[in-house]
PDB file of C-alpha atoms in Angstrom:
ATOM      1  CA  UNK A   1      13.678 -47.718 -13.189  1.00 38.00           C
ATOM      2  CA  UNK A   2      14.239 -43.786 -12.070  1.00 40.00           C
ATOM      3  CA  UNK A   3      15.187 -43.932  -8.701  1.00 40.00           C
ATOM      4  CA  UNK A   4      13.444 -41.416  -6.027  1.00 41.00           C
ATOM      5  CA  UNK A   5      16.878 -39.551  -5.404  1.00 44.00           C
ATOM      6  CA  UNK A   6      17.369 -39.368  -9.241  1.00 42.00           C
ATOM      7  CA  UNK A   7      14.037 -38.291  -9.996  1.00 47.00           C
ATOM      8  CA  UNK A   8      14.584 -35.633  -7.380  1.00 53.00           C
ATOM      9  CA  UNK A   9      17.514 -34.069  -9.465  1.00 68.00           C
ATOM     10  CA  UNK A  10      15.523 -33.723 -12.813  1.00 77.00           C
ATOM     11  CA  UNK A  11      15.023 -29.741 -13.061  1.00 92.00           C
ATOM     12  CA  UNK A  12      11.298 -28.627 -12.954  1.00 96.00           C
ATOM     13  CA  UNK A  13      12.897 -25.291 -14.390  1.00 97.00           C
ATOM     14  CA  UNK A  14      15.747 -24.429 -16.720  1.00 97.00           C
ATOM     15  CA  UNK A  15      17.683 -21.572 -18.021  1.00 97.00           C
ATOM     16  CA  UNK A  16      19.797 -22.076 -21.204  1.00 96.00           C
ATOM     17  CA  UNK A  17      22.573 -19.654 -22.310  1.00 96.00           C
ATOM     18  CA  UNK A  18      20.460 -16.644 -21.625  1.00 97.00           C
ATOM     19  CA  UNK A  19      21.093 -12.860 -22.755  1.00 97.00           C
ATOM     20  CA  UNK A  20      19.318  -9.997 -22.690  1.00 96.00           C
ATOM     21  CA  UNK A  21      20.181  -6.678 -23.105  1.00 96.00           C
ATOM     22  CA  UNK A  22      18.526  -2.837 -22.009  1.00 94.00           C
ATOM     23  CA  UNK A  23      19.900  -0.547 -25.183  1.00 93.00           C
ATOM     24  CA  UNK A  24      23.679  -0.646 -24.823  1.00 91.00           C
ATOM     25  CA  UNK A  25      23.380  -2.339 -21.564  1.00 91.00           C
ATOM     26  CA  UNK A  26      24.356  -6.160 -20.984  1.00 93.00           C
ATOM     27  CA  UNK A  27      21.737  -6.983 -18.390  1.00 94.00           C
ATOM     28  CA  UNK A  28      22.531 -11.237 -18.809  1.00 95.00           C
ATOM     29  CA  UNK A  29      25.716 -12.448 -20.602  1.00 94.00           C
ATOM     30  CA  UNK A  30      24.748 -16.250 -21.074  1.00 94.00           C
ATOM     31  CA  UNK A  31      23.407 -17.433 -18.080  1.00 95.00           C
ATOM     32  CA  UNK A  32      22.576 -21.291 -17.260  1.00 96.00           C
ATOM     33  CA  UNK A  33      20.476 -22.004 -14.518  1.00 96.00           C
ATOM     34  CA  UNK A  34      18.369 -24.792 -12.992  1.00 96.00           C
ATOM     35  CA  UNK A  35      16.446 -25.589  -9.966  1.00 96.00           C
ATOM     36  CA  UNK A  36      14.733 -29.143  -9.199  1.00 96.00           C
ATOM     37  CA  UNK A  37      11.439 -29.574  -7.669  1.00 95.00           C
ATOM     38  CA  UNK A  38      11.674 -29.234  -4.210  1.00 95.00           C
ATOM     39  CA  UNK A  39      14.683 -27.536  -4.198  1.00 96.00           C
ATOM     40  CA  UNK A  40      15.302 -24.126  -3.180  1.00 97.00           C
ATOM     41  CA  UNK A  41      17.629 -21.564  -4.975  1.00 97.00           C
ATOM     42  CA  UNK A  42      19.303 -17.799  -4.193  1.00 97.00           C
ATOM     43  CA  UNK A  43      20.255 -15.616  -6.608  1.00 96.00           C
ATOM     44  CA  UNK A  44      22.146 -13.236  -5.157  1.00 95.00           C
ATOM     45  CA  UNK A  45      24.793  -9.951  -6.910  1.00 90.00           C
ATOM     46  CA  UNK A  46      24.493  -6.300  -6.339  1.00 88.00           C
ATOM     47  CA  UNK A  47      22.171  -3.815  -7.528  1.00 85.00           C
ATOM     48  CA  UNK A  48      22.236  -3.535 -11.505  1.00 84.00           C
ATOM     49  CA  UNK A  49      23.785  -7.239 -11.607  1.00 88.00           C
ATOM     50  CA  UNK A  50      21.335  -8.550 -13.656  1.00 91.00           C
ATOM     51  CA  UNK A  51      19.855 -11.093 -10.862  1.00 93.00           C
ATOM     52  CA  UNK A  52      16.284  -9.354 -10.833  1.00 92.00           C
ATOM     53  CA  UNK A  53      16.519  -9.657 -15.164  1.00 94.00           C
ATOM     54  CA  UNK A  54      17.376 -13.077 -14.365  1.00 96.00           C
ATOM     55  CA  UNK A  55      14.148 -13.653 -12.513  1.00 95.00           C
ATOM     56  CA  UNK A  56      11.939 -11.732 -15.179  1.00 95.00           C
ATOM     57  CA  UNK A  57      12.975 -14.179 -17.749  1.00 96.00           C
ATOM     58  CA  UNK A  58      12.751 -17.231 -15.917  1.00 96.00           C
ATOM     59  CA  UNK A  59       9.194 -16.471 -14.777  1.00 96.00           C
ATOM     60  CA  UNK A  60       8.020 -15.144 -18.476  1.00 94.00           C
ATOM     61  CA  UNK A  61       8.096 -11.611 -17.524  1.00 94.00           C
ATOM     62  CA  UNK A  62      10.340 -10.725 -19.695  1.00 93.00           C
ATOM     63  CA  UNK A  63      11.564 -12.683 -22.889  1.00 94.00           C
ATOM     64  CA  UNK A  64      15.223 -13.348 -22.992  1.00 96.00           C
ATOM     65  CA  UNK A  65      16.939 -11.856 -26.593  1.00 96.00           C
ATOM     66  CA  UNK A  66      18.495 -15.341 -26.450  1.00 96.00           C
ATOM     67  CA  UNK A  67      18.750 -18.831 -24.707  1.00 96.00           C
ATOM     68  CA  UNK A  68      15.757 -20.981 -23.482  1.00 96.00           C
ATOM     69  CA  UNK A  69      13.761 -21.226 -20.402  1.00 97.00           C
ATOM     70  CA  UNK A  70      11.875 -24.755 -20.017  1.00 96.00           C
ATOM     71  CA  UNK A  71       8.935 -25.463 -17.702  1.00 96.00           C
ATOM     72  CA  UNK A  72       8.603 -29.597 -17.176  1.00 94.00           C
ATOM     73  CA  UNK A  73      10.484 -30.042 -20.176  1.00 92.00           C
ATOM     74  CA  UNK A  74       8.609 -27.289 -22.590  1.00 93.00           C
ATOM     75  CA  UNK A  75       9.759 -23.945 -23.987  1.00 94.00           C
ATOM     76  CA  UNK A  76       8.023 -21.270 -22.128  1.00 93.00           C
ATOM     77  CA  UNK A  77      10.247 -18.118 -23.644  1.00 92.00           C
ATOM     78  CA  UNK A  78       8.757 -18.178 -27.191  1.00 91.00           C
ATOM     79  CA  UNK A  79       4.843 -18.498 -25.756  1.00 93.00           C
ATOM     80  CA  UNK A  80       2.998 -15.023 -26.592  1.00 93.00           C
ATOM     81  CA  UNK A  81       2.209 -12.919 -23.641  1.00 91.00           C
ATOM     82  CA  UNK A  82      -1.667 -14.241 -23.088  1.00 92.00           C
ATOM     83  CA  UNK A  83       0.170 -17.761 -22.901  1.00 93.00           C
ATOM     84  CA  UNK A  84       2.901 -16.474 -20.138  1.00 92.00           C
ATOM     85  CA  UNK A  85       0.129 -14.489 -18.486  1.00 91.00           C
ATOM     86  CA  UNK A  86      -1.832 -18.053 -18.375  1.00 91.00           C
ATOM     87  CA  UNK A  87       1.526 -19.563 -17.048  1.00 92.00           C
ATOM     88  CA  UNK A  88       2.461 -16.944 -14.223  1.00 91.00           C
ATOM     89  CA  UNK A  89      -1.443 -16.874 -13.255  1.00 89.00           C
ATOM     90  CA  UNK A  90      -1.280 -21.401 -12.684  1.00 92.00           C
ATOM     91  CA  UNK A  91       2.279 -22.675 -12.889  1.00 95.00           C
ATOM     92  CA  UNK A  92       4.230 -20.460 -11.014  1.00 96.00           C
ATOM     93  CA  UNK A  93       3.722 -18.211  -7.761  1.00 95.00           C
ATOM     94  CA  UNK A  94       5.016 -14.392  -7.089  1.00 95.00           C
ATOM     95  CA  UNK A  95       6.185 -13.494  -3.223  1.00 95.00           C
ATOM     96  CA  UNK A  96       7.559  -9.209  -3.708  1.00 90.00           C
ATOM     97  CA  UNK A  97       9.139  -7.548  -1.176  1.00 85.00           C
ATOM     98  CA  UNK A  98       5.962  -5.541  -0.643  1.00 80.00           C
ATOM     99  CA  UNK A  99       3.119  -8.051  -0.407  1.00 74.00           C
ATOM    100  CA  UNK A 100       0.754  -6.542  -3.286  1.00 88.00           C
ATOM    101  CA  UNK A 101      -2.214  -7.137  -1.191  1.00 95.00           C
ATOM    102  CA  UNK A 102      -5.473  -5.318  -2.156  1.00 95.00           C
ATOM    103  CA  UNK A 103      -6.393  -3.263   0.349  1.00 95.00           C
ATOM    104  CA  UNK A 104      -9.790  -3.673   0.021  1.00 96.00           C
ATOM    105  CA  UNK A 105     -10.054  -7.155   0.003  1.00 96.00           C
ATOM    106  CA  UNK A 106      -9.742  -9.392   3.760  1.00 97.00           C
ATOM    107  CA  UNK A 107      -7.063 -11.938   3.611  1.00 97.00           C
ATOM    108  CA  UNK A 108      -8.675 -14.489   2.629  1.00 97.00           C
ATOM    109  CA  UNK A 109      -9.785 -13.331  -0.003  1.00 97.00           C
ATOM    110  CA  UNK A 110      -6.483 -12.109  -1.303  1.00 97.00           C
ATOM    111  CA  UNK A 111      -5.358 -15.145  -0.882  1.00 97.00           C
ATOM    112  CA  UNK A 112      -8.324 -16.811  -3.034  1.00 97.00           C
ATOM    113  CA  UNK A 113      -8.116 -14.120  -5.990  1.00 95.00           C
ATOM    114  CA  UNK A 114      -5.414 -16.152  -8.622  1.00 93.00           C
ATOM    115  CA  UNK A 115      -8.395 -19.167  -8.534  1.00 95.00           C
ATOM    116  CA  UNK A 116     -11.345 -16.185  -8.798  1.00 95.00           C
ATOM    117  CA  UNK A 117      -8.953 -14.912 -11.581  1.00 92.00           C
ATOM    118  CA  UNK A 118      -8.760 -18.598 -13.210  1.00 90.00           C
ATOM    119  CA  UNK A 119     -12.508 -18.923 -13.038  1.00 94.00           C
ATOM    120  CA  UNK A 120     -13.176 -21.115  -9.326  1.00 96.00           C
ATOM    121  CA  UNK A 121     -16.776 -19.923  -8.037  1.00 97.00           C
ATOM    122  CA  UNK A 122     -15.779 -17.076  -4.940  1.00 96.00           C
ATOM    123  CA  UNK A 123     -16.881 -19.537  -1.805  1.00 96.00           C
ATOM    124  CA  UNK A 124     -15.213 -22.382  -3.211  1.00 97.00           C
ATOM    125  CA  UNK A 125     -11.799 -20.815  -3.726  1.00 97.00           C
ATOM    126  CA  UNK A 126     -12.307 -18.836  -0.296  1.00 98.00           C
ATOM    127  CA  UNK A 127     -12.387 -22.068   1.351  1.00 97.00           C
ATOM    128  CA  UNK A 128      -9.304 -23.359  -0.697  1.00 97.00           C
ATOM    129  CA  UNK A 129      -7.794 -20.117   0.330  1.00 97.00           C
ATOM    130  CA  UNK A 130      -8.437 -20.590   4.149  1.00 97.00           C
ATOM    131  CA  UNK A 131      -6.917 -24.225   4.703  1.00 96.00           C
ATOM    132  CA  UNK A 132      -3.558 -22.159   4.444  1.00 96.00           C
ATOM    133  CA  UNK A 133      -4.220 -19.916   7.039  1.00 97.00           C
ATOM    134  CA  UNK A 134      -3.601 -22.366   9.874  1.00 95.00           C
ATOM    135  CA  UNK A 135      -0.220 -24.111   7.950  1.00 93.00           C
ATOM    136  CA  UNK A 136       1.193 -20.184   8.005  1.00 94.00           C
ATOM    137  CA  UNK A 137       0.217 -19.091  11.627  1.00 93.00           C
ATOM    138  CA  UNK A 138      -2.708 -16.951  10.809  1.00 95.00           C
ATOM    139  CA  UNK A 139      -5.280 -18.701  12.041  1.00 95.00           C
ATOM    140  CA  UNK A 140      -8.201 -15.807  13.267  1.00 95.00           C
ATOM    141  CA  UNK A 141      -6.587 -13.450  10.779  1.00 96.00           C
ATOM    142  CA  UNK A 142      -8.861 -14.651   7.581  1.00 97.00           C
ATOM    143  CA  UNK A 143     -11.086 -11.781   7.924  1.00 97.00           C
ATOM    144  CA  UNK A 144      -8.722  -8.905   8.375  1.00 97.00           C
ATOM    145  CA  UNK A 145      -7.582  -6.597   5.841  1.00 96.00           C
ATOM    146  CA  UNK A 146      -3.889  -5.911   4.830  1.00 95.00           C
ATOM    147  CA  UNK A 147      -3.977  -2.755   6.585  1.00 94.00           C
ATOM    148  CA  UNK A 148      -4.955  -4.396  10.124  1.00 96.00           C
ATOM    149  CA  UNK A 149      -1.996  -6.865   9.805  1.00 95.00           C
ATOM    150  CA  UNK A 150       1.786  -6.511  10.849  1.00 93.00           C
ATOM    151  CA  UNK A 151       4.236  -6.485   8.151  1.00 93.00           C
ATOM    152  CA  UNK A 152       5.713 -10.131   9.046  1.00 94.00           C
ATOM    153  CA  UNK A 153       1.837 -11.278   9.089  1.00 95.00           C
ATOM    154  CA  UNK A 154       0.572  -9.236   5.265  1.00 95.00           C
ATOM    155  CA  UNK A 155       4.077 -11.303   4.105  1.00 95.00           C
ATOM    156  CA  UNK A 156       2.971 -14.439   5.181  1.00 95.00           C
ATOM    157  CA  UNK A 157      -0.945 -14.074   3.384  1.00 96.00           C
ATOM    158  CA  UNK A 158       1.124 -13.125   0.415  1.00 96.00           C
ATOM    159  CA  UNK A 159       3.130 -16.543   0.481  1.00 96.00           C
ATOM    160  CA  UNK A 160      -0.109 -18.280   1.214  1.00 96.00           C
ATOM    161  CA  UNK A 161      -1.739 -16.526  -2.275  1.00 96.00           C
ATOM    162  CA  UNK A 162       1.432 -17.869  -4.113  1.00 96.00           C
ATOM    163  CA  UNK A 163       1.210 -21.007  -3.502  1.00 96.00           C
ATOM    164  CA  UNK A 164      -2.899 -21.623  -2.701  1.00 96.00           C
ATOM    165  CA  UNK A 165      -2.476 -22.582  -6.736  1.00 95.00           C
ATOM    166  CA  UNK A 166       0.040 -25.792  -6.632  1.00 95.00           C
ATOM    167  CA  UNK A 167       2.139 -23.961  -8.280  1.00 96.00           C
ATOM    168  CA  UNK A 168       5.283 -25.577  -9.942  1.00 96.00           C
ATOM    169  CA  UNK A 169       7.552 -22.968  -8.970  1.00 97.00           C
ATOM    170  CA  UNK A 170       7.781 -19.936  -6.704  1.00 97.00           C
ATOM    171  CA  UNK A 171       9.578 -16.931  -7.273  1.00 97.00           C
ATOM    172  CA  UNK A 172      10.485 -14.455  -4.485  1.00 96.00           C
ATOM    173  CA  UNK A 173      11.724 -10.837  -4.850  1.00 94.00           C
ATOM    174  CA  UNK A 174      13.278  -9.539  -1.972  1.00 93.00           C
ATOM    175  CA  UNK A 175      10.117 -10.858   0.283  1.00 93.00           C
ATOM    176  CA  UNK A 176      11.806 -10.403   3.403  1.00 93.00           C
ATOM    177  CA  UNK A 177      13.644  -6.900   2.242  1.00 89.00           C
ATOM    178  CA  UNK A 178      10.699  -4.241   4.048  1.00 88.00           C
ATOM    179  CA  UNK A 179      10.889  -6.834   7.318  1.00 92.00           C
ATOM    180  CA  UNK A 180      13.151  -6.110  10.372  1.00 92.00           C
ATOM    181  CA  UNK A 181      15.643  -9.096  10.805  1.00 91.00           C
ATOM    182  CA  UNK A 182      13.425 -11.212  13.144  1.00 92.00           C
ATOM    183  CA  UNK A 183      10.134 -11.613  11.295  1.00 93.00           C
ATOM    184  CA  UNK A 184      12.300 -11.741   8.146  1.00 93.00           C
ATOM    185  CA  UNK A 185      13.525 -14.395   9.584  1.00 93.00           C
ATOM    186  CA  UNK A 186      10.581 -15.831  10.069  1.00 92.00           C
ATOM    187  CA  UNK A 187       9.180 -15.288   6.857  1.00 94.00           C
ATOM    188  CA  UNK A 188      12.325 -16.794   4.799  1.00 95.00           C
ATOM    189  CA  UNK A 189      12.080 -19.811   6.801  1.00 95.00           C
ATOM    190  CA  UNK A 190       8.665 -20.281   7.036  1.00 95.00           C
ATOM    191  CA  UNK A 191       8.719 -20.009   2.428  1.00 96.00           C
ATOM    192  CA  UNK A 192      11.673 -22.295   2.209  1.00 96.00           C
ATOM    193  CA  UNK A 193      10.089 -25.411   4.107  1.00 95.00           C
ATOM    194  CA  UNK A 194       6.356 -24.795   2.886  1.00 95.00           C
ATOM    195  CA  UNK A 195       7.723 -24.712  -0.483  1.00 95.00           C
ATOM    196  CA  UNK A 196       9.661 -27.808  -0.051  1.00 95.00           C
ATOM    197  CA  UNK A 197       7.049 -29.626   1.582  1.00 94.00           C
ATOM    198  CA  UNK A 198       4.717 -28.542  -1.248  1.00 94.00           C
ATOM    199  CA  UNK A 199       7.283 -30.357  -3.522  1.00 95.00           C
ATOM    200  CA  UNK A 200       8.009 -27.084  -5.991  1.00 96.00           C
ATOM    201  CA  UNK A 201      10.978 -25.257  -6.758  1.00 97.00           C
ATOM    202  CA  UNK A 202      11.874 -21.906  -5.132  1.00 98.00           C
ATOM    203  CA  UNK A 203      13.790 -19.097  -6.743  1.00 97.00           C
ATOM    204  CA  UNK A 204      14.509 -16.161  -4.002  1.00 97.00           C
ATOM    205  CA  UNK A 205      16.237 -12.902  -5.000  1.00 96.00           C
ATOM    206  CA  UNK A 206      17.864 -11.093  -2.436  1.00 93.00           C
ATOM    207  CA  UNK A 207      20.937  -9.385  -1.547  1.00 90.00           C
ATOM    208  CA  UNK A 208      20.697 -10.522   2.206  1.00 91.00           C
ATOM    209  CA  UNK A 209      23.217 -13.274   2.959  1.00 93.00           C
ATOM    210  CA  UNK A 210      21.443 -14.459   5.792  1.00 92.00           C
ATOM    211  CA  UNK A 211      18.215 -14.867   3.689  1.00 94.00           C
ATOM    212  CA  UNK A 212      20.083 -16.864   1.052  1.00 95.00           C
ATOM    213  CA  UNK A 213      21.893 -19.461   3.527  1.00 94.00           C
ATOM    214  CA  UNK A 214      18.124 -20.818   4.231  1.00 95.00           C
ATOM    215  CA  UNK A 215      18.306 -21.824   0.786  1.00 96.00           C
ATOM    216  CA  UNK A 216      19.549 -25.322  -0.770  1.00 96.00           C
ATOM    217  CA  UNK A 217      21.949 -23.684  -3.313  1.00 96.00           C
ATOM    218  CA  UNK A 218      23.410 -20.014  -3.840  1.00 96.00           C
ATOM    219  CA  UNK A 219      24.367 -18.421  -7.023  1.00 95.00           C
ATOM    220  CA  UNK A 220      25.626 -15.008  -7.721  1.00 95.00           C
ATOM    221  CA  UNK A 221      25.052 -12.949 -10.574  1.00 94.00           C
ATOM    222  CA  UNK A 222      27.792 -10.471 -11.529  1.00 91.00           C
ATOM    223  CA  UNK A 223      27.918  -8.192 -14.789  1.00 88.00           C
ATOM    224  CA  UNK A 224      25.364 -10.325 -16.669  1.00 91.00           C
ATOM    225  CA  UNK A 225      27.227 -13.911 -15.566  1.00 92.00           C
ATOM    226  CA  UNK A 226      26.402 -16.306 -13.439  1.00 93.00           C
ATOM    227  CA  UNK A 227      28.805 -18.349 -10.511  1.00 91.00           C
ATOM    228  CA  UNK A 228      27.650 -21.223  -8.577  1.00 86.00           C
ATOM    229  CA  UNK A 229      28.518 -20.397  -4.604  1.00 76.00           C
ATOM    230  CA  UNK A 230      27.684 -24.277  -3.618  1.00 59.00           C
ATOM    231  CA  UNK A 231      25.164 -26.226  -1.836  1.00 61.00           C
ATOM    232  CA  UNK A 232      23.999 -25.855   1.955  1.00 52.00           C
ATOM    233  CA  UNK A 233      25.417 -28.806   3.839  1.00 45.00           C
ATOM    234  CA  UNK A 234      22.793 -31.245   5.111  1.00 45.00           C
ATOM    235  CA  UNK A 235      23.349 -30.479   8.861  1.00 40.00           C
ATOM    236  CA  UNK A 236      22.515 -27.146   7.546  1.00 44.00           C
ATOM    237  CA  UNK A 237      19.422 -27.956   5.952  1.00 45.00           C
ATOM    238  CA  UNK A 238      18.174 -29.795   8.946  1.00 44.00           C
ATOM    239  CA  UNK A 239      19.011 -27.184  11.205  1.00 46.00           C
ATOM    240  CA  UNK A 240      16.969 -24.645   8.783  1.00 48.00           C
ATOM    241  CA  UNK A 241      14.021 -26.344   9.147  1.00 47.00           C
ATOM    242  CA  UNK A 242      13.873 -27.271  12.622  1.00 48.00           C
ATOM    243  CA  UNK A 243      14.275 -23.585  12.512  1.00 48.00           C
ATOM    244  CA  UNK A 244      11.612 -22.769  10.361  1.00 48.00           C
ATOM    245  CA  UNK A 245       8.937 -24.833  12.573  1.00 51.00           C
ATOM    246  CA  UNK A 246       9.937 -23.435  15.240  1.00 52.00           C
ATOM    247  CA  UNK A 247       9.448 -19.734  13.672  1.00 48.00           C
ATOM    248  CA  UNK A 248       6.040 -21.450  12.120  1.00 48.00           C
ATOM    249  CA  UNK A 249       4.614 -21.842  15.933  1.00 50.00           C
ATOM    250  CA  UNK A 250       5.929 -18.288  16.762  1.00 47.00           C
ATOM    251  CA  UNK A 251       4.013 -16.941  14.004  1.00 46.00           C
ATOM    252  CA  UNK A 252       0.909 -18.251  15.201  1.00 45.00           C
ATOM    253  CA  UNK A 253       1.466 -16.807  18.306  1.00 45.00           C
ATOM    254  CA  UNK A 254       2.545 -13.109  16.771  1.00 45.00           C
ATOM    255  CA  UNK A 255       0.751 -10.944  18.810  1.00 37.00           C
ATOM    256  CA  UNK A 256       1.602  -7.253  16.804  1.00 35.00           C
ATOM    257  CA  UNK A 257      -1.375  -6.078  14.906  1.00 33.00           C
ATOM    258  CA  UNK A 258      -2.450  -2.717  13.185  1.00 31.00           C
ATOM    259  CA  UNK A 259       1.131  -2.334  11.456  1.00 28.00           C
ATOM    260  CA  UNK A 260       0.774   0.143   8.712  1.00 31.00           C
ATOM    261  CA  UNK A 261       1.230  -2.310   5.583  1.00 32.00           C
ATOM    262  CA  UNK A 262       2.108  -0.657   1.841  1.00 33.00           C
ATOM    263  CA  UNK A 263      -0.468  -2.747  -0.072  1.00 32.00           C
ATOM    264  CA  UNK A 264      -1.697  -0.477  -2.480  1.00 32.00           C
ATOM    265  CA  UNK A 265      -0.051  -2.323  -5.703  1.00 32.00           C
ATOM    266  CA  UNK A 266      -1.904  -4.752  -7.568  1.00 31.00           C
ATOM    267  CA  UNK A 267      -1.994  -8.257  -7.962  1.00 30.00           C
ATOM    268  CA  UNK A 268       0.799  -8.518 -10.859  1.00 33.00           C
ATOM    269  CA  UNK A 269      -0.572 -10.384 -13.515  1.00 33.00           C
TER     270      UNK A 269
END
């Protein structure tokens, strides 16, 4: 019988011997990777490193030139884009470093639009959408639209969309990179734990140090290859999340409003 601690380990999402190239340009070099449910990863490397690449391919963005990306055990790199499209939209969850929220739409609402996209009647996934609003500190701010929310609060709604799904895993570009060092703060630790607690994997790109030691393991990407920078020690870990409830009942309390709040992309794909 699999044990619960083994079971644990088995990766919900791998990387195998990756490359992919940009004309002339080595963008990956043969890069292994894997993150187990629950489990929460940082990819970090400097600008042109390849660690945003590396995120493309993982999350069927782009398709690697070689290697393998499984999902649960399946190939996901050789699907055709209205498969990956399918996959991004129900298996895995987007947090960017500037929100995406419609402008138009309230919160809740942004929130709700991947299961109005998948086909759930609108009051039925508005309702699915709100439960989240309380777990994330925005209780009250359901009916408010991106630009009538502070930058730390749009972030959070944006979390909340990527993972109102059950998503698998969760993959985070820079989310805390247009945030000032508090409510980034906030925002990384309030994404770690949910995530964990929601028993999916978590892939965060950022160049921030400080973001990447909330996360369970660090790698760095350099020239195309990958290095392993170790595992957050379990004192750590606890101390993270303490942390991150405690930033969890600050956020409910945030009292900044009316923030101007870039939201003018759109929901990506």
């Amino acid at each position: 019988m699999t044990s619960h601690a083994a079971a644990a380990t088995v990766p919900v999402l791998t990387g195998t011997g990756l490359t992919k190239s940009f004309g002339l340009t080595r963008a990956l070099a043969g890069v292994d990777v894997s993150v187990p449910a629950g489990e929460s990863l940082a990819v970090m490397g400097p600008s042109g490193s390849g660690k945003s690449t590396l995120l493309h391919c993982l999350a069927g963005i782009e398709r690697p030139d070689e290697g393998q990306v499984l999902l649960a055990g399946a190939r996901v790199d050789h699907l055709g884009e209205p498969e990956r499209s399918e996959l991004r939209r129900t298996r895995f969850g987007f947090v960017f470093q500037s929100g995406q929220l419609l402008p138009e739409l309230p919160a809740d609402e942004n929130v709700a639009l991947p299961l109005m996209l998948g086909g759930m009647p609108r009051r039925q996934a508005v309702h699915k959408a709100r439960e989240w609003f309380p777990v994330l500190g925005l209780a009250g701010k359901e009916g408010r639209r991106p630009g009538e929310l502070s930058g730390g609060q749009a972030q959070r709604v944006a979390i909340a969309r990527a993972l109102v799904g059950g998503p698998q895993v969760i993959f985070a570009d820079e989310p805390t990179g247009a945030l000032d060092q508090a409510t980034g703060t906030e925002v990384i630790g309030l994404l770690v734990e949910v995530t964990r607690r929601q028993g999916a994997a978590l892939v965060v790109v950022t160049h921030d140090v400080n973001v990447a030691r909330w996360c369970d393991r660090t790698v760095e990407v350099r020239d195309g290859r990958l290095t392993e920078n170790g595992r957050a020690p379990a004192h750590a870990t606890r101390a993270f999340t303490h942390a991150a409830e405690d930033a969890s009942a600050a956020a409910s309390r945030e009292p900044r409003t009316g923030f101007g709040h870039d939201a003018g992309a759109r929901y990506d794909r």
